Short mmCIF file of C-alpha atoms and ligand atoms in Angstrom, two decimals:
data_model
loop_
_atom_site.label_atom_id
_atom_site.label_comp_id
_atom_site.label_asym_id
_atom_site.label_seq_id
_atom_site.Cartn_x
_atom_site.Cartn_y
_atom_site.Cartn_z
CA MET A 1 73.90 231.20 39.11
CA SER A 2 72.32 229.29 41.98
CA ILE A 3 69.47 226.82 41.49
CA VAL A 4 68.39 225.39 44.83
CA LEU A 5 65.67 222.82 45.49
CA LEU A 6 63.48 223.18 48.57
CA ARG A 7 61.62 219.95 49.36
CA LEU A 8 58.79 220.62 51.83
CA GLY A 9 57.40 218.27 54.46
CA HIS A 10 59.69 215.23 54.27
CA ARG A 11 58.26 212.23 56.15
CA ILE A 12 60.89 209.57 56.81
CA PHE A 13 58.59 206.59 56.57
CA ARG A 14 56.49 207.75 53.63
CA ASP A 15 58.85 209.94 51.59
CA GLN A 16 62.32 208.47 51.99
CA ARG A 17 62.55 207.19 48.41
CA MET A 18 60.83 210.18 46.85
CA THR A 19 62.95 212.72 48.71
CA THR A 20 66.08 210.74 47.82
CA HIS A 21 65.01 210.81 44.17
CA CYS A 22 64.30 214.55 44.43
CA ALA A 23 67.89 214.99 45.61
CA LEU A 24 69.38 212.67 42.95
CA THR A 25 67.41 214.48 40.24
CA ALA A 26 68.31 217.92 41.57
CA ARG A 27 72.00 216.93 41.66
CA ALA A 28 72.09 215.28 38.23
CA PHE A 29 70.14 218.05 36.48
CA GLY A 30 71.85 221.19 37.70
CA CYS A 31 70.85 222.19 41.22
CA GLU A 32 73.56 223.31 43.65
CA LYS A 33 71.85 221.78 46.70
CA MET A 34 68.64 220.46 48.17
CA ILE A 35 67.26 221.92 51.37
CA TYR A 36 64.48 219.91 52.96
CA SER A 37 62.05 220.49 55.81
CA GLY A 38 59.77 218.14 57.73
CA GLU A 39 61.50 215.27 59.56
CA LYS A 40 65.30 215.23 59.75
CA ASP A 41 66.57 212.14 57.93
CA SER A 42 70.30 211.56 58.48
CA GLU A 43 70.20 208.24 56.62
CA MET A 44 68.84 209.90 53.48
CA GLU A 45 71.38 212.74 53.80
CA LYS A 46 74.24 210.20 54.08
CA SER A 47 73.06 208.26 51.03
CA ILE A 48 73.13 211.41 48.88
CA GLU A 49 76.50 212.45 50.32
CA ASP A 50 77.88 209.03 49.31
CA VAL A 51 76.58 209.48 45.75
CA ALA A 52 78.18 212.92 45.49
CA LYS A 53 81.49 211.56 46.86
CA ARG A 54 81.59 208.75 44.26
CA TRP A 55 80.11 210.54 41.24
CA GLY A 56 81.61 213.97 41.88
CA GLY A 57 80.49 217.56 42.19
CA ASP A 58 79.69 219.63 45.27
CA PHE A 59 75.99 218.84 45.69
CA LYS A 60 74.79 219.19 49.27
CA VAL A 61 71.66 218.18 51.17
CA LEU A 62 70.77 220.46 54.07
CA TYR A 63 68.00 220.15 56.66
CA GLU A 64 66.10 223.22 57.76
CA LYS A 65 63.08 222.69 60.03
CA ASN A 66 61.82 226.22 59.38
CA TRP A 67 60.95 226.25 55.66
CA LYS A 68 59.71 229.86 55.88
CA LYS A 69 63.22 230.95 56.86
CA VAL A 70 64.60 229.30 53.69
CA VAL A 71 62.02 230.97 51.45
CA ASN A 72 62.28 234.41 53.08
CA SER A 73 66.08 234.43 53.14
CA PHE A 74 66.61 233.25 49.57
CA PRO A 75 68.02 236.21 47.56
CA GLY A 76 66.64 235.15 44.16
CA LYS A 77 63.20 234.35 42.79
CA LYS A 78 61.03 231.59 44.28
CA VAL A 79 59.15 229.10 42.11
CA LEU A 80 56.59 226.68 43.50
CA LEU A 81 55.99 223.66 41.27
CA THR A 82 52.30 222.78 41.49
CA MET A 83 49.74 221.41 39.06
CA TYR A 84 47.61 224.50 39.79
CA GLY A 85 50.21 226.93 38.40
CA VAL A 86 50.86 228.61 35.06
CA ASN A 87 51.74 225.84 32.63
CA LEU A 88 55.50 225.65 31.99
CA PRO A 89 55.44 226.33 28.22
CA ASN A 90 53.59 229.60 28.87
CA ILE A 91 56.10 231.03 31.35
CA ILE A 92 59.52 229.45 30.78
CA GLU A 93 60.78 232.37 28.64
CA LYS A 94 60.24 234.62 31.67
CA ILE A 95 61.94 232.20 34.07
CA ARG A 96 65.02 231.20 32.03
CA PRO A 97 66.82 234.59 32.39
CA ILE A 98 66.54 234.39 36.20
CA LYS A 99 69.90 233.17 37.48
CA ASP A 100 69.09 232.55 41.17
CA LEU A 101 66.08 230.32 41.64
CA LEU A 102 64.60 228.50 44.62
CA VAL A 103 62.53 225.66 43.17
CA ILE A 104 60.00 224.37 45.69
CA VAL A 105 58.20 221.02 45.62
CA GLY A 106 55.76 219.58 48.12
CA SER A 107 55.21 216.12 49.49
CA GLU A 108 51.98 216.29 51.43
CA LYS A 109 49.66 219.23 50.93
CA VAL A 110 51.80 222.39 50.78
CA PRO A 111 51.15 224.95 53.54
CA ALA A 112 48.77 227.72 52.35
CA ASP A 113 51.18 230.42 53.62
CA ILE A 114 53.57 229.63 50.81
CA TYR A 115 51.39 231.12 48.09
CA ASP A 116 52.04 234.67 49.34
CA MET A 117 55.78 234.02 49.66
CA ILE A 118 56.61 232.87 46.12
CA ASP A 119 57.18 234.79 42.91
CA TYR A 120 55.81 232.18 40.49
CA GLN A 121 53.73 229.05 40.68
CA ILE A 122 54.41 226.81 37.71
CA ALA A 123 52.66 223.65 36.51
CA VAL A 124 54.41 220.91 34.58
CA SER A 125 51.22 220.00 32.74
CA LEU A 126 47.91 220.58 34.50
CA GLN A 127 47.72 216.96 35.68
CA PRO A 128 48.69 215.41 39.02
CA HIS A 129 51.94 213.43 38.90
CA SER A 130 55.15 213.50 40.93
CA GLU A 131 57.56 215.99 42.43
CA VAL A 132 60.44 214.10 40.82
CA ALA A 133 58.94 214.28 37.34
CA ALA A 134 57.94 217.92 37.81
CA LEU A 135 61.45 218.85 38.97
CA ALA A 136 63.17 216.93 36.15
CA VAL A 137 61.05 218.43 33.40
CA PHE A 138 61.30 221.95 34.87
CA LEU A 139 65.10 221.75 35.07
CA ASP A 140 65.31 220.38 31.54
CA TRP A 141 63.21 223.23 30.15
CA TYR A 142 65.17 225.75 32.20
CA PHE A 143 68.60 224.47 31.11
CA GLN A 144 67.39 223.48 27.60
CA GLY A 145 69.11 220.09 27.77
CA LYS A 146 72.54 221.48 28.72
CA GLU A 147 72.17 219.81 32.14
CA LEU A 148 72.50 216.40 30.40
CA GLU A 149 76.13 217.15 29.55
CA LYS A 150 77.13 218.61 32.90
CA GLU A 151 80.58 217.50 34.14
CA PHE A 152 81.04 216.60 37.81
CA ASN A 153 84.46 217.45 39.25
CA ASN A 154 86.44 215.06 41.51
CA ALA A 155 84.36 212.06 40.45
CA LYS A 156 85.78 208.71 41.61
CA ILE A 157 83.83 206.85 38.96
CA LYS A 158 82.81 207.81 35.44
CA ILE A 159 80.72 206.07 32.82
CA ILE A 160 82.02 205.37 29.34
CA PRO A 161 78.84 205.39 27.26
CA GLN A 162 78.22 202.12 25.38
CA GLU A 163 75.72 201.26 22.67
CA LYS A 164 75.18 197.98 24.54
CA GLY A 165 76.30 196.94 28.02
CA LYS A 166 77.98 198.93 30.77
CA LYS A 167 81.51 200.37 31.12
CA THR A 168 82.90 202.54 33.90
CA ILE A 169 86.36 203.75 34.82
CA LEU A 170 87.72 204.50 38.25
CA MET A 171 89.26 207.94 38.46
CA GLU A 172 91.33 207.32 41.63
N1 SAM B 1 49.06 214.87 47.95
C1 SAM B 1 49.54 216.25 47.84
C2 SAM B 1 48.34 217.19 47.76
O1 SAM B 1 47.24 216.71 47.61
O2 SAM B 1 48.61 218.37 47.76
C3 SAM B 1 50.39 216.49 46.60
C4 SAM B 1 51.21 215.31 46.18
S1 SAM B 1 52.11 215.74 44.75
C5 SAM B 1 52.62 214.22 44.10
C6 SAM B 1 53.64 216.31 45.46
C7 SAM B 1 54.25 217.43 44.68
O3 SAM B 1 54.46 217.06 43.33
C8 SAM B 1 53.43 218.69 44.61
O4 SAM B 1 53.52 219.44 45.82
C9 SAM B 1 54.13 219.40 43.45
O5 SAM B 1 55.28 220.08 43.94
C10 SAM B 1 54.54 218.25 42.55
N2 SAM B 1 53.66 218.09 41.40
C11 SAM B 1 52.78 217.08 41.16
N3 SAM B 1 52.16 217.27 39.97
C12 SAM B 1 52.66 218.43 39.44
C13 SAM B 1 52.42 219.17 38.24
N4 SAM B 1 51.53 218.75 37.31
N5 SAM B 1 53.11 220.31 38.05
C14 SAM B 1 54.02 220.74 38.97
N6 SAM B 1 54.28 220.10 40.12
C15 SAM B 1 53.61 218.94 40.35
#
């Protein structure tokens, strides 16, 4: 199984937090990696790499200027998340059995070419909101909540859940 996020059109000044949160959400909720296009952002890449080093797992962030190359070369099915798509509840049963998915989110207006390159366009409600929310809800419906119990190997730090307060242990 390979669930990969493609984040289109990253703009360092405008999108740094949102793209970082796309990566953190993708990592926490079951994606193998995030590929992003637009402006190369080494600082953002490093911040995600540091999270993965401390909290474990093999999540990667990769830059690819040519987003079409990513879409055309992906061996599985391609899903564009957009408020104009088929609403998630009406298509998830068709999507869940697909094991290799490229999940695509925009930042600015997505390039019109993409519509002929994808297999599905899926809405997470028919209202405008955020790529982070759309990604999180899509992944939760796809994994049916199992992503919330995912274990991350080689973690240097782990949380011990508390009813009140915070507790972590170092796994050195
Ligand atoms: N300003 C851009 C435009 O007008 O096209 C879109 C901004 S929107 C916040 C950025 C991304 O969030 C979209 O490309 C889409 O991937 C995602 N998104 C926002 N609302 C969504 C929804 N209801 N369902 C699925 N994806 C959504």
